[in-house]
């Protein structure tokens, strides 16, 4: 259990939320998971993907889910996580998406 992987990047505004249980799906609704400019080889399968993890690792969402299922222990360290749950509000939409 050595989890000293707390490297600080200059920018890390993209906070991950919960780590899904093995076999469950990631919730990647945030547009930051999608790189509109380029596809990079997925770190898991090597195929190009516009998808990014919270740490900006190029990875297919489905590949990340498979990886969590295949590596449940390592997954707990938070390599891939779902988005943070939106704040509980009576209405869940209508938040302006400023750039
Ligand atoms: Zn992949």
Tab-separated table of C-alpha atoms and ligand atoms in Angstrom:
chain	number	residue	atom	x	y	z
A	1	UNK	CA	0.000	0.000	0.000
A	2	UNK	CA	2.301	2.730	-1.129
A	3	UNK	CA	0.207	5.502	-2.510
A	4	UNK	CA	2.477	8.453	-2.586
A	5	UNK	CA	1.537	9.305	-6.123
A	6	UNK	CA	0.468	12.773	-5.220
A	7	UNK	CA	2.352	14.669	-7.828
A	8	UNK	CA	1.138	18.184	-8.108
A	9	UNK	CA	0.602	19.538	-11.533
A	10	UNK	CA	0.405	23.193	-12.266
A	11	UNK	CA	-3.226	22.976	-13.122
A	12	UNK	CA	-5.576	20.447	-11.729
A	13	UNK	CA	-9.011	21.914	-11.718
A	14	UNK	CA	-10.589	18.723	-12.972
A	15	UNK	CA	-11.458	16.883	-9.809
A	16	UNK	CA	-12.413	13.242	-10.041
A	17	UNK	CA	-15.345	11.906	-8.109
A	18	UNK	CA	-16.168	8.388	-7.093
A	19	UNK	CA	-14.411	5.352	-8.420
A	20	UNK	CA	-16.977	2.960	-9.835
A	21	UNK	CA	-17.091	-0.580	-8.538
A	22	UNK	CA	-15.711	-3.232	-10.877
A	23	UNK	CA	-18.241	-3.923	-13.578
A	24	UNK	CA	-19.898	-0.570	-13.185
A	25	UNK	CA	-19.765	2.264	-15.632
A	26	UNK	CA	-17.895	5.499	-15.359
A	27	UNK	CA	-19.845	8.712	-15.436
A	28	UNK	CA	-17.997	10.999	-17.769
A	29	UNK	CA	-20.416	13.733	-18.604
A	30	UNK	CA	-18.038	16.612	-18.361
A	31	UNK	CA	-16.976	17.953	-21.722
A	32	UNK	CA	-13.392	17.996	-20.496
A	33	UNK	CA	-13.335	14.261	-21.013
A	34	UNK	CA	-13.527	14.938	-24.717
A	35	UNK	CA	-10.605	16.439	-26.537
A	36	UNK	CA	-12.040	18.234	-29.520
A	37	UNK	CA	-8.687	18.861	-31.067
A	38	UNK	CA	-6.955	15.562	-31.335
A	39	UNK	CA	-7.202	11.874	-30.786
A	40	UNK	CA	-4.330	10.225	-28.971
A	41	UNK	CA	-3.572	6.535	-28.630
A	42	UNK	CA	-5.465	5.017	-25.744
A	43	UNK	CA	-3.063	4.003	-22.997
A	44	UNK	CA	-4.878	0.714	-22.652
A	45	UNK	CA	-5.666	-0.476	-26.169
A	46	UNK	CA	-3.539	1.780	-28.350
A	47	UNK	CA	-6.363	2.899	-30.603
A	48	UNK	CA	-6.843	6.636	-31.113
A	49	UNK	CA	-9.340	8.201	-28.778
A	50	UNK	CA	-10.527	11.728	-28.099
A	51	UNK	CA	-11.461	10.691	-24.584
A	52	UNK	CA	-9.423	11.786	-21.573
A	53	UNK	CA	-9.408	10.725	-17.988
A	54	UNK	CA	-9.403	13.266	-15.179
A	55	UNK	CA	-5.628	13.189	-15.278
A	56	UNK	CA	-5.785	13.821	-19.026
A	57	UNK	CA	-4.712	10.327	-19.814
A	58	UNK	CA	-5.979	9.370	-23.257
A	59	UNK	CA	-8.193	6.379	-22.748
A	60	UNK	CA	-11.472	5.060	-24.049
A	61	UNK	CA	-14.167	5.191	-21.439
A	62	UNK	CA	-14.950	1.551	-22.130
A	63	UNK	CA	-11.274	0.640	-21.801
A	64	UNK	CA	-11.081	2.421	-18.467
A	65	UNK	CA	-14.134	0.529	-17.285
A	66	UNK	CA	-12.603	-2.746	-18.404
A	67	UNK	CA	-9.401	-1.807	-16.648
A	68	UNK	CA	-11.226	-1.122	-13.405
A	69	UNK	CA	-12.913	-4.489	-13.655
A	70	UNK	CA	-9.621	-6.210	-14.386
A	71	UNK	CA	-7.645	-4.279	-11.755
A	72	UNK	CA	-10.054	-3.645	-8.893
A	73	UNK	CA	-7.297	-3.145	-6.341
A	74	UNK	CA	-5.277	-0.690	-8.386
A	75	UNK	CA	-8.497	1.014	-9.417
A	76	UNK	CA	-9.001	2.035	-5.798
A	77	UNK	CA	-6.008	4.313	-6.154
A	78	UNK	CA	-8.108	6.456	-8.412
A	79	UNK	CA	-6.583	6.192	-11.841
A	80	UNK	CA	-10.032	6.437	-13.367
A	81	UNK	CA	-13.013	7.913	-11.623
A	82	UNK	CA	-16.427	9.202	-12.392
A	83	UNK	CA	-17.210	12.869	-12.432
A	84	UNK	CA	-18.089	14.563	-9.226
A	85	UNK	CA	-21.772	14.356	-8.549
A	86	UNK	CA	-23.481	17.631	-9.275
A	87	UNK	CA	-24.469	19.635	-6.281
A	88	UNK	CA	-27.859	18.668	-4.990
A	89	UNK	CA	-30.298	21.190	-6.266
A	90	UNK	CA	-33.959	21.189	-6.931
A	91	UNK	CA	-33.260	21.775	-10.580
A	92	UNK	CA	-30.351	20.023	-12.158
A	93	UNK	CA	-29.958	22.001	-15.315
A	94	UNK	CA	-29.513	25.502	-16.482
A	95	UNK	CA	-26.029	26.147	-15.244
A	96	UNK	CA	-24.245	28.370	-17.685
A	97	UNK	CA	-21.237	26.645	-19.113
A	98	UNK	CA	-18.651	29.363	-19.209
A	99	UNK	CA	-15.372	28.709	-20.882
B	1	LIG	ZN1	-8.927	1.994	-25.604
